[in-house]
mmCIF file of C-alpha atoms and ligand atoms in Angstrom:
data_model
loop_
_atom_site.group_PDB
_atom_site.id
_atom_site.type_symbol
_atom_site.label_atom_id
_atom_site.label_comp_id
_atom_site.label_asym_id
_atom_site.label_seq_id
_atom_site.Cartn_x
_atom_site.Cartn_y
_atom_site.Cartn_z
ATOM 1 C CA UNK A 1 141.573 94.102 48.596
ATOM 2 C CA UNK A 2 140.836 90.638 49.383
ATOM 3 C CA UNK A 3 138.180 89.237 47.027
ATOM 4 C CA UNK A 4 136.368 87.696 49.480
ATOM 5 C CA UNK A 5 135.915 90.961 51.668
ATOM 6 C CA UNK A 6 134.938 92.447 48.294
ATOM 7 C CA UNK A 7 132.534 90.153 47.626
ATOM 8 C CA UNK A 8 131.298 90.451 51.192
ATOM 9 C CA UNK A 9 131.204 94.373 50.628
ATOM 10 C CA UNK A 10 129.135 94.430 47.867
ATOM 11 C CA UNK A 11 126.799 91.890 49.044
ATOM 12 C CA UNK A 12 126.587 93.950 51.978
ATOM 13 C CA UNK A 13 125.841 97.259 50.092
ATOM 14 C CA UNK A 14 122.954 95.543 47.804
ATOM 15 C CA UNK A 15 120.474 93.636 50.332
ATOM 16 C CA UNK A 16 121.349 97.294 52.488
ATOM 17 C CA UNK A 17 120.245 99.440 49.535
ATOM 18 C CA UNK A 18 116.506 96.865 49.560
ATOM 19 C CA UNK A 19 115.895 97.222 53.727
ATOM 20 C CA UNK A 20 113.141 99.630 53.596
ATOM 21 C CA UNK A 21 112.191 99.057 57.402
ATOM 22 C CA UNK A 22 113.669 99.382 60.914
ATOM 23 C CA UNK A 23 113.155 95.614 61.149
ATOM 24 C CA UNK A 24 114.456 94.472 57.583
ATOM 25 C CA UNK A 25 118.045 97.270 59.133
ATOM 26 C CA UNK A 26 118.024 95.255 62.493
ATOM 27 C CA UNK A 27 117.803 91.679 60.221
ATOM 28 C CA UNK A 28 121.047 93.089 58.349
ATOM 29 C CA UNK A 29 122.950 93.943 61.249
ATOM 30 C CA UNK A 30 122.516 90.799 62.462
ATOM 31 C CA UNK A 31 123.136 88.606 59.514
ATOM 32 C CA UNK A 32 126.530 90.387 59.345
ATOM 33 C CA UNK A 33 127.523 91.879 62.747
ATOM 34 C CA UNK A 34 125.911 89.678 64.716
ATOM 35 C CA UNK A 35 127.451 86.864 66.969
ATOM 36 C CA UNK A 36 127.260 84.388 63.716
ATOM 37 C CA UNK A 37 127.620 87.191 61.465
ATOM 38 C CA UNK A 38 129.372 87.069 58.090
ATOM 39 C CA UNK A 39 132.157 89.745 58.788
ATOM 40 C CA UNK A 40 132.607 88.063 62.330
ATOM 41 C CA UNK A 41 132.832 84.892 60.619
ATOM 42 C CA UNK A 42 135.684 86.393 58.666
ATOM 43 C CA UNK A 43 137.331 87.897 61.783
ATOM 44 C CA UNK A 44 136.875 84.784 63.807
ATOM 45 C CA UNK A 45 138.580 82.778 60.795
ATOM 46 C CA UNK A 46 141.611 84.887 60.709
ATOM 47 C CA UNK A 47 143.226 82.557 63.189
ATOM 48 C CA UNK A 48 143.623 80.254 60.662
ATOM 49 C CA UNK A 49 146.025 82.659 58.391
ATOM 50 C CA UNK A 50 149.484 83.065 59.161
ATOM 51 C CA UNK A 51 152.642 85.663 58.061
ATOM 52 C CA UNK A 52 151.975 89.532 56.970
ATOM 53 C CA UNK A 53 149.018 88.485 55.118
ATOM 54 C CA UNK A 54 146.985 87.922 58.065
ATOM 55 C CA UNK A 55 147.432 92.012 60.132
ATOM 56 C CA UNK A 56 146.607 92.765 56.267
ATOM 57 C CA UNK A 57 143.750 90.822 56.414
ATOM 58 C CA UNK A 58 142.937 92.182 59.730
ATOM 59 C CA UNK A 59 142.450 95.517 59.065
ATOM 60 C CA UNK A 60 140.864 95.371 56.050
ATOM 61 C CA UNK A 61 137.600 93.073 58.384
ATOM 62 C CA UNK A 62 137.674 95.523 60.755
ATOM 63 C CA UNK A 63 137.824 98.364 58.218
ATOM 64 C CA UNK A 64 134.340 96.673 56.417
ATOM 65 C CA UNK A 65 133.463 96.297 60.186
ATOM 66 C CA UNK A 66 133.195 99.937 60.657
ATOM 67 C CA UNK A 67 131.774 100.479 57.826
ATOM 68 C CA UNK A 68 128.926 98.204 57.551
ATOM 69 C CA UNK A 69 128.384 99.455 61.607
ATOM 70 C CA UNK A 70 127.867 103.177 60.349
ATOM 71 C CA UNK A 71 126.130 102.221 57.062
ATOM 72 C CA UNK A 72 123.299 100.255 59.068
ATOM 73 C CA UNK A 73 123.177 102.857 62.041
ATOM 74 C CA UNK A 74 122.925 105.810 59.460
ATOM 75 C CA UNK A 75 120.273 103.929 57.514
ATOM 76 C CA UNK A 76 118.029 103.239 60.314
ATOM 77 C CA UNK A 77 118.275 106.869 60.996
ATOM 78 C CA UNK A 78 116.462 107.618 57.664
ATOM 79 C CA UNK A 79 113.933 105.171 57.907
ATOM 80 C CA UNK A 80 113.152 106.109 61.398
ATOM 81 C CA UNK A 81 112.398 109.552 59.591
ATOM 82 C CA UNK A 82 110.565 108.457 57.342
ATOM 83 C CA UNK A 83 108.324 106.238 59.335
ATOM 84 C CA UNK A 84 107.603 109.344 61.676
ATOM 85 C CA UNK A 85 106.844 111.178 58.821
ATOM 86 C CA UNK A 86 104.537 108.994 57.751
ATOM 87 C CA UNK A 87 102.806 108.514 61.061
ATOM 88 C CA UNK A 88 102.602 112.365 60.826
ATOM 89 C CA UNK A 89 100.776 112.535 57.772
ATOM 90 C CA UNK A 90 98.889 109.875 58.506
ATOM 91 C CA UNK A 91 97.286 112.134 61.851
ATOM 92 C CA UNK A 92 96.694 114.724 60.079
ATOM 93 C CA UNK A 93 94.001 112.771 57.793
ATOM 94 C CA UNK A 94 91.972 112.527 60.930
ATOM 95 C CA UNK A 95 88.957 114.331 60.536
ATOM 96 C CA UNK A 96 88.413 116.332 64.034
ATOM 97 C CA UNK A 97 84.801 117.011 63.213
ATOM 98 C CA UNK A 98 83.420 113.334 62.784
ATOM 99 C CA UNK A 99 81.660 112.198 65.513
ATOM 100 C CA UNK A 100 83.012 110.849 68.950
ATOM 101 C CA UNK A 101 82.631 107.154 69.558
ATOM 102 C CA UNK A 102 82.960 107.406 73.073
ATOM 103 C CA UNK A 103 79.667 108.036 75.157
ATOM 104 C CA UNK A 104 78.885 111.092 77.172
ATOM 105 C CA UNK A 105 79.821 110.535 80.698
ATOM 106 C CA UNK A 106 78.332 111.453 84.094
ATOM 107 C CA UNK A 107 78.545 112.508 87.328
ATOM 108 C CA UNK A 108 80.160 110.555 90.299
ATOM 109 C CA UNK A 109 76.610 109.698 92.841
ATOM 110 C CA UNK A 110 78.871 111.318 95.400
ATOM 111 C CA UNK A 111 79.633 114.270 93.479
ATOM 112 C CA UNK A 112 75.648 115.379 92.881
ATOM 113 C CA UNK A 113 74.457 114.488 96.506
ATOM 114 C CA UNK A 114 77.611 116.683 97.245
ATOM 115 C CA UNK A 115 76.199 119.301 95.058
ATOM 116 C CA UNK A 116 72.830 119.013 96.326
ATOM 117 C CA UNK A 117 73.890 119.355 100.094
ATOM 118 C CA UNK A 118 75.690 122.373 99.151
ATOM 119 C CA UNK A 119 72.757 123.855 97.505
ATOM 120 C CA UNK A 120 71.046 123.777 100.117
ATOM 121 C CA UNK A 121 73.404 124.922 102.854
ATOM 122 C CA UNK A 122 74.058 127.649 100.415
ATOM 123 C CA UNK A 123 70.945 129.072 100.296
ATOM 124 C CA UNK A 124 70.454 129.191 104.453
ATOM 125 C CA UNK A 125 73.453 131.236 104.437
ATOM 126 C CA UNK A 126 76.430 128.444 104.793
ATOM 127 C CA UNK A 127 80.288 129.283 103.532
ATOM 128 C CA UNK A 128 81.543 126.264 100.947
ATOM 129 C CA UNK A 129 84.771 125.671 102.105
ATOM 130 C CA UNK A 130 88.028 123.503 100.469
ATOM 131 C CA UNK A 131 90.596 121.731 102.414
ATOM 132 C CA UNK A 132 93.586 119.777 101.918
ATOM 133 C CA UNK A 133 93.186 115.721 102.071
ATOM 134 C CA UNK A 134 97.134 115.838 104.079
ATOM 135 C CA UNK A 135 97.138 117.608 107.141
ATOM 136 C CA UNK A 136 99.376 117.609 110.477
ATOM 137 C CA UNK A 137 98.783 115.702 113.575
ATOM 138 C CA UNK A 138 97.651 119.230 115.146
ATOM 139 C CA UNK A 139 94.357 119.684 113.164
ATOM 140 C CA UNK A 140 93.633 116.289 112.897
ATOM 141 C CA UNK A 141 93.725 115.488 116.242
ATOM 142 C CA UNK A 142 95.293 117.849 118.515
ATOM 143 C CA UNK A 143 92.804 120.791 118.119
ATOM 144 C CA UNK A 144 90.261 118.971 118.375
ATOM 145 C CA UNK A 145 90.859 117.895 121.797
ATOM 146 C CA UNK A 146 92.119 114.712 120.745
ATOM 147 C CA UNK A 147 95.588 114.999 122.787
ATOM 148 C CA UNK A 148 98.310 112.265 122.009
ATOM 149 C CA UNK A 149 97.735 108.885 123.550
ATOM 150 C CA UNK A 150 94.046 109.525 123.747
ATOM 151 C CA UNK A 151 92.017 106.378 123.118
ATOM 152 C CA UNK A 152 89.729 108.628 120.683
ATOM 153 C CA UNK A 153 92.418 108.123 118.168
ATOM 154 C CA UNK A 154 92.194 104.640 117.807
ATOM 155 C CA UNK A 155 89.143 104.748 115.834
ATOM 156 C CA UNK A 156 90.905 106.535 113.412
ATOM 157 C CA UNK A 157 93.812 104.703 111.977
ATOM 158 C CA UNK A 158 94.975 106.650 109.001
ATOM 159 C CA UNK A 159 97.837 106.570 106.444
ATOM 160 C CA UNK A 160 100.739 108.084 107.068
ATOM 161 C CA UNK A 161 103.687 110.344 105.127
ATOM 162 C CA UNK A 162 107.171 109.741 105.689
ATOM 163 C CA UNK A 163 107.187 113.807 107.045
ATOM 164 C CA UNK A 164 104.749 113.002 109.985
ATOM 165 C CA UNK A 165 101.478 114.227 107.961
ATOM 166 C CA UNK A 166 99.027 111.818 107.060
ATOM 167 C CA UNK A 167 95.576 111.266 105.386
ATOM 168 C CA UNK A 168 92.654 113.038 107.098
ATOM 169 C CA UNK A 169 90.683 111.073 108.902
ATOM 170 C CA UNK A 170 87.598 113.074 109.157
ATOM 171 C CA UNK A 171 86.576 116.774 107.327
ATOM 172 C CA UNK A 172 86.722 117.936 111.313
ATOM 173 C CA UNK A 173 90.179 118.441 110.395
ATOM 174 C CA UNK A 174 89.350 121.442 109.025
ATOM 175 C CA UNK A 175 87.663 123.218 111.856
ATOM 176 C CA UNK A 176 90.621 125.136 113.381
ATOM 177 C CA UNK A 177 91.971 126.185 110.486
ATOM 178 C CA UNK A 178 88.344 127.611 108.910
ATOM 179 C CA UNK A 179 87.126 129.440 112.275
ATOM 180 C CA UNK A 180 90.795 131.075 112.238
ATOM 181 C CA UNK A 181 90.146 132.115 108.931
ATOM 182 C CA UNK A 182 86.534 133.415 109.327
ATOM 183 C CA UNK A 183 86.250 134.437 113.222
ATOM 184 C CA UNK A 184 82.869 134.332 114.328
ATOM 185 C CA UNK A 185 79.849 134.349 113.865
ATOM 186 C CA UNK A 186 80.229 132.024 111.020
ATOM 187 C CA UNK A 187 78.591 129.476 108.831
ATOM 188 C CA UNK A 188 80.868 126.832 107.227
ATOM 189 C CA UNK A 189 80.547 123.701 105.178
ATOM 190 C CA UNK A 190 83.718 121.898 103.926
ATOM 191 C CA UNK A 191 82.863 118.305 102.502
ATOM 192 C CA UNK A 192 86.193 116.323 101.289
ATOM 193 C CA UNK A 193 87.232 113.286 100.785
ATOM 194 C CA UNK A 194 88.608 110.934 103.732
ATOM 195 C CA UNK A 195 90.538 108.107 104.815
ATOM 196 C CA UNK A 196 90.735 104.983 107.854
ATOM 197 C CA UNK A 197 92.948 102.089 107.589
ATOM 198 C CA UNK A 198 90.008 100.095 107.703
ATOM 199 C CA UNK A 199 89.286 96.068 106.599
ATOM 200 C CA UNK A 200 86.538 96.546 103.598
ATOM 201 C CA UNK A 201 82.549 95.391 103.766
ATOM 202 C CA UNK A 202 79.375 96.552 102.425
ATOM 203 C CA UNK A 203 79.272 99.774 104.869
ATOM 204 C CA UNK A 204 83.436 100.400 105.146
ATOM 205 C CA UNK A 205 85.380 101.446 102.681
ATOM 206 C CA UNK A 206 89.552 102.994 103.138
ATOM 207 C CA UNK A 207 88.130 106.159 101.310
ATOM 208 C CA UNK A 208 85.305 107.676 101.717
ATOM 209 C CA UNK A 209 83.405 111.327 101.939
ATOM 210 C CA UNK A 210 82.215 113.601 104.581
ATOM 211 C CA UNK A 211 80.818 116.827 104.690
ATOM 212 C CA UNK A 212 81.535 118.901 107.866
ATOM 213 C CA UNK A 213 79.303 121.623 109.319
ATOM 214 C CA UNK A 214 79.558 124.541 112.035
ATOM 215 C CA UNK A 215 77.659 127.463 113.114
ATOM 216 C CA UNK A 216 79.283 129.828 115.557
ATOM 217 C CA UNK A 217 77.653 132.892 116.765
ATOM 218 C CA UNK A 218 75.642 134.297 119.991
ATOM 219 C CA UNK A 219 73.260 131.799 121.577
ATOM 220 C CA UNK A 220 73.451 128.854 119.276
ATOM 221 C CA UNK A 221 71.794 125.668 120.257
ATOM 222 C CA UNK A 222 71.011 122.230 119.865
ATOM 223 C CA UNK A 223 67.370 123.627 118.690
ATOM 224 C CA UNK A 224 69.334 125.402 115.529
ATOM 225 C CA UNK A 225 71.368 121.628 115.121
ATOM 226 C CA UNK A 226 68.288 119.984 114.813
ATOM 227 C CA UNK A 227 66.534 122.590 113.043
ATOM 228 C CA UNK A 228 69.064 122.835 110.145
ATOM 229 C CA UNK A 229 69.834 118.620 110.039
ATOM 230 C CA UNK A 230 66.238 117.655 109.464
ATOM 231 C CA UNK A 231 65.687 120.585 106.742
ATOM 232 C CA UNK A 232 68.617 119.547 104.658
ATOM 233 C CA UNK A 233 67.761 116.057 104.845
ATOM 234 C CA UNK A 234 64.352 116.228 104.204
ATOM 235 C CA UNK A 235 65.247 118.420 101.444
ATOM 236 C CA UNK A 236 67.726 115.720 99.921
ATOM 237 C CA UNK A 237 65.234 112.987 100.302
ATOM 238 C CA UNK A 238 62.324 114.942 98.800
ATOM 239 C CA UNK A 239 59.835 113.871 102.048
ATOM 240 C CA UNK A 240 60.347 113.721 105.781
ATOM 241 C CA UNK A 241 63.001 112.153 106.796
ATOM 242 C CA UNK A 242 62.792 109.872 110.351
ATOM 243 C CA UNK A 243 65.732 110.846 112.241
ATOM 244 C CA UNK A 244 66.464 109.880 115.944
ATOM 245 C CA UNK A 245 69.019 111.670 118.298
ATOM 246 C CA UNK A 246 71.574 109.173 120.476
ATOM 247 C CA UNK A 247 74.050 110.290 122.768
ATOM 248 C CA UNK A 248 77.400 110.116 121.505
ATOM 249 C CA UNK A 249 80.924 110.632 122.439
ATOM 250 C CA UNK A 250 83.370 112.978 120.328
ATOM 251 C CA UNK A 251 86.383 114.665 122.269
ATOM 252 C CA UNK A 252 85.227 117.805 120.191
ATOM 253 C CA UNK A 253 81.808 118.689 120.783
ATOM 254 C CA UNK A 254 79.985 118.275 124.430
ATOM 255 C CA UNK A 255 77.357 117.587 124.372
ATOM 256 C CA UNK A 256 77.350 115.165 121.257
ATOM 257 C CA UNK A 257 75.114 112.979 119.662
ATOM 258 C CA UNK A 258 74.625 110.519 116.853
ATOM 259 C CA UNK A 259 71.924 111.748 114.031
ATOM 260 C CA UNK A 260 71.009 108.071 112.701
ATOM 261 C CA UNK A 261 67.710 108.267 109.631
ATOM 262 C CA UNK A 262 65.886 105.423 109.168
ATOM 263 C CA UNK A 263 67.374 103.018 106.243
ATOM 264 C CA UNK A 264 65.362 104.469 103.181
ATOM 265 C CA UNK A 265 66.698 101.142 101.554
ATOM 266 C CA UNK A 266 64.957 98.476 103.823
ATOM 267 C CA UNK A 267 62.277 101.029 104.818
ATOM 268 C CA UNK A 268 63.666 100.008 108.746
ATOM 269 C CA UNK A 269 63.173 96.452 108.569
ATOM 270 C CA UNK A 270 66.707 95.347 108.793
ATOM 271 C CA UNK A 271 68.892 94.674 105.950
ATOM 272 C CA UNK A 272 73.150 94.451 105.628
ATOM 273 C CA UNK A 273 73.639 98.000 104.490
ATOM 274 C CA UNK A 274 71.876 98.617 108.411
ATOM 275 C CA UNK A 275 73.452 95.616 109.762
ATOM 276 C CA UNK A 276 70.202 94.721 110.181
ATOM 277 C CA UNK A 277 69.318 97.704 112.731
ATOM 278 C CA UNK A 278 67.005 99.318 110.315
ATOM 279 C CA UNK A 279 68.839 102.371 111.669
ATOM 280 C CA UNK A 280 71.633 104.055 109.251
ATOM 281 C CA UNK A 281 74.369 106.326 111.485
ATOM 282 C CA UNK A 282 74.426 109.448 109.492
ATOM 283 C CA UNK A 283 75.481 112.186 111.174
ATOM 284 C CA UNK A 284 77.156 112.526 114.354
ATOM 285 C CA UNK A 285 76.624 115.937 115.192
ATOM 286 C CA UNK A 286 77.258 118.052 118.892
ATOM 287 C CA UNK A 287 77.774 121.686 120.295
ATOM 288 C CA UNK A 288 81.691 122.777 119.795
ATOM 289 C CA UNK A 289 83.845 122.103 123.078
ATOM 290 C CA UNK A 290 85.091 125.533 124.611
ATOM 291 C CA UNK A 291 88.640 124.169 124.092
ATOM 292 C CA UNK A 292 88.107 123.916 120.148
ATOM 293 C CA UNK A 293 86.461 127.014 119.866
ATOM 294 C CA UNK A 294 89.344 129.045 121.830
ATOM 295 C CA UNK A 295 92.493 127.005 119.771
ATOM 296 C CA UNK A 296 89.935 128.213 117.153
ATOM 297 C CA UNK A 297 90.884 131.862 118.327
ATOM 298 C CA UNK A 298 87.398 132.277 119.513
ATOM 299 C CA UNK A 299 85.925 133.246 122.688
ATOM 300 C CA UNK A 300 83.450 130.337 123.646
ATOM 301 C CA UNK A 301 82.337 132.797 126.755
ATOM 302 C CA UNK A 302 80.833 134.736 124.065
ATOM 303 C CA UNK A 303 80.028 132.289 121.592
ATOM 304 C CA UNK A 304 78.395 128.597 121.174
ATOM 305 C CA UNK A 305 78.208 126.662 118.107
ATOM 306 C CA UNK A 306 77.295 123.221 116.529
ATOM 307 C CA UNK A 307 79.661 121.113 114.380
ATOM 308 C CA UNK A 308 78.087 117.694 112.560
ATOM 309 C CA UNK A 309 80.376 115.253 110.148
ATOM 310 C CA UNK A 310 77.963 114.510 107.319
ATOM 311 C CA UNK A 311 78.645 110.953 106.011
ATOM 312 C CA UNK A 312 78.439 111.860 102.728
ATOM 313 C CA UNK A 313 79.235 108.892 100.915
ATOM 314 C CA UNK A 314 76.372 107.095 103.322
ATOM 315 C CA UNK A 315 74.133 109.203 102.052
ATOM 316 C CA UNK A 316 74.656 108.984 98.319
ATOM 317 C CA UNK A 317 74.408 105.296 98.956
ATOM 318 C CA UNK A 318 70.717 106.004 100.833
ATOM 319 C CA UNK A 319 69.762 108.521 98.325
ATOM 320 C CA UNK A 320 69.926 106.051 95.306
ATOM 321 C CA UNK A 321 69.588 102.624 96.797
ATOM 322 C CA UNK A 322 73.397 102.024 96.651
ATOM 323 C CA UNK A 323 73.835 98.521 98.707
ATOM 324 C CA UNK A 324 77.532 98.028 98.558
ATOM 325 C CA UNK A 325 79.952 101.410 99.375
ATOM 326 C CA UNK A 326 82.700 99.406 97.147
ATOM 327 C CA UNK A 327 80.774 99.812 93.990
ATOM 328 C CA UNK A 328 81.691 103.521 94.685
ATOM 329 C CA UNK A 329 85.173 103.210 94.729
ATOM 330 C CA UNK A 330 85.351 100.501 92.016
ATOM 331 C CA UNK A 331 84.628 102.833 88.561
ATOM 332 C CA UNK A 332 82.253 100.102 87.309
ATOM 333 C CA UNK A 333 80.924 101.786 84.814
ATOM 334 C CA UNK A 334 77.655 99.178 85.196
ATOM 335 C CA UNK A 335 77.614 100.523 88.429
ATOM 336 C CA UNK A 336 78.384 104.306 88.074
ATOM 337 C CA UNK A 337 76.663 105.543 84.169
ATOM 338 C CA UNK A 338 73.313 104.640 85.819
ATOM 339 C CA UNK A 339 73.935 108.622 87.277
ATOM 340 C CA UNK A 340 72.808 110.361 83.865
ATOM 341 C CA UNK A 341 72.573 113.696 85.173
HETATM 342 N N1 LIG B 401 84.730 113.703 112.800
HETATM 343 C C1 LIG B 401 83.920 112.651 113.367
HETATM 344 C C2 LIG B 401 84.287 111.321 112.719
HETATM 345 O O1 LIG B 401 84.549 111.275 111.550
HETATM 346 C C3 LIG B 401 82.479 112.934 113.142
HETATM 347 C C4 LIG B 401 81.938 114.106 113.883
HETATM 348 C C5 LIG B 401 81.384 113.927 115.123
HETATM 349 C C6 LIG B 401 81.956 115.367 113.321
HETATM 350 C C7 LIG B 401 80.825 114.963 115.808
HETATM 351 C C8 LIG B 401 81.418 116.450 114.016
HETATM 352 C C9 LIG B 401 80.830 116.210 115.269
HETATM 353 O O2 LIG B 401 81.421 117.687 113.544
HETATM 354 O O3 LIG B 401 80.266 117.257 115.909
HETATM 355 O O4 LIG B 401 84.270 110.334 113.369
#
């Protein structure tokens, strides 16, 4: 063999038998496979050789070539082993029963005046229903007397799925599919979480949480709407709650209304979380349209019922003096580990 391939060989074999890390392996291949490598110095200077000598030569570089290629590649192999084994052995010192460094967490604001509702619609008799955040056109809209094109709709601008189904826009969306479940009489809640393709300020957020209501049964009226609102809230706000009625329109209830309380944060003086009203919209609330109640599968000349959308994430922010709906959505935990509950 040439001597200067031996030479090379040798060389090659002592600084590979010292790497004793991935990065001191990757170094080697370099220094002698690499672009300005040794052995592709050698290969590159073969144009300079003439006669038999030179396919001689040839082969015997490409011949180191290989080798040094598998050497390298099988010795990274074992350190790679090795290192794992180490990190291995290294986990298993941990000590599983030394304290945790990380602090206990807490509930979501949302998540305990969720609770709380449910508590108390629980104990007057009320159904705690779950419903999927992606629904279809039809219970978003459609059965609730919301027919395509109608101007209703474009209050609620909503996210939608390549398939046609989209983000629910309101926890109404569950009302069709709940009385067909149930029949009546019945007693529902179903809060969830919901979505608008809204711009963002202190009182409108993209995603946000509602609790839906309904009582179906013989000779329900607005007397039992008001009855049960202004028990629950003054229940959640530990003292009686001002609340004022206002007509309002929803395609799904007739009559309807608009249950507003006044802002516990200003005390009804006017601040931005009110836009300066000193009035918070809370709950629109109404007695379930005949049409809703019969694609409901029930017959509205035997029954009447009320529906009312709970804004939920309104009245977390009431309940604990929450000025800005973003900090919900943000997970500042300056905002949110205030809730140690
Ligand atoms: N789903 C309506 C919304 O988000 C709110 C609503 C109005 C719910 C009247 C009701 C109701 O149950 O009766 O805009």
């Amino acid at each position: 063999m040439n001597e200067k391939i031996e030479q090379l060989k040798a060389r090659f074999n002592e600084q590979l038998a010292a790497a004793e890390d991935s990065g001191a392996v990757e170094k080697l291949r370099v220094a002698f496979l690499g672009k300005k490598g040794e052995i592709t110095d050698l290969l590159k200077g073969l144009k300079d050789v003439s006669g038999p000598e030179k396919k001689e030569m040839g082969q015997e570089i490409n011949r180191l070539k290989s080798y040094a290629d598998e050497a390298l590649t099988q010795k990274a192999a074992e350190i790679k082993e090795k290192e794992l084994a180490a990190r291995v052995e290294a986990a298993e010192s941990y000590d599983i029963t030394l304290p945790s460094a990380v602090e206990e967490g807490s509930y979501h604001p949302i998540t305990l005046v969720q609770r709380e509702v449910e508590q108390i619609f629980a104990s007057m008799g009320f159904t705690i229903e779950d419903y999927s955040e992606i629904v279809d056109d039809y219970h978003c809209f459609e059965a609730l007397n919301i027919p395509k094109h109608h101007p209703a709709r474009d209050m609620q601008d909503t996210y939608y799925l390549d398939n046609g189904q989209l983000l629910k826009t309101h926890t109404s969306a569950a009302q069709n599919a709940i009385m067909r479940k149930y029949g009546a009489p019945l007693r529902a809640i179903f809060p969830g979480r919901c979505f608008r393709n809204e711009s963002t300020d202190a009182c409108h957020e993209n995603t946000f949480f509602q609790m839906e209501g309904i009582m179906i049964d013989k000779n329900i009226s607005i007397s039992n709407l008001i009855y049960f609102m202004k028990t629950m809230l003054s229940e959640v706000f530990k003292q009686d709650v001002k609340v004022r009625l206002r007509p309002g329109f929803f395609p799904f209830v007739e009559p309807g209304f608009e249950l507003d309380i006044s802002c516990l944060i200003c005390g009804g003086e006017g601040c931005p979380t009110c836009k300066n009203s000193g009035w918070l919209e809370l709950c629109p609330c109404g007695m379930i349209h005949p049409n809703v109640l019969r694609d409901g599968g029930i017959d509205s000349n035997e029954y009447t019922g009320f529906a009312f959308g709970l804004g939920l994430t309104r009245l977390a922010m009431m309940k604990y003096g929450i000025k800005d709906i973003r900090d919900l959505n943000s997970g500042s935990l300056k905002t949110l580990a205030q809730f140690k509950y």
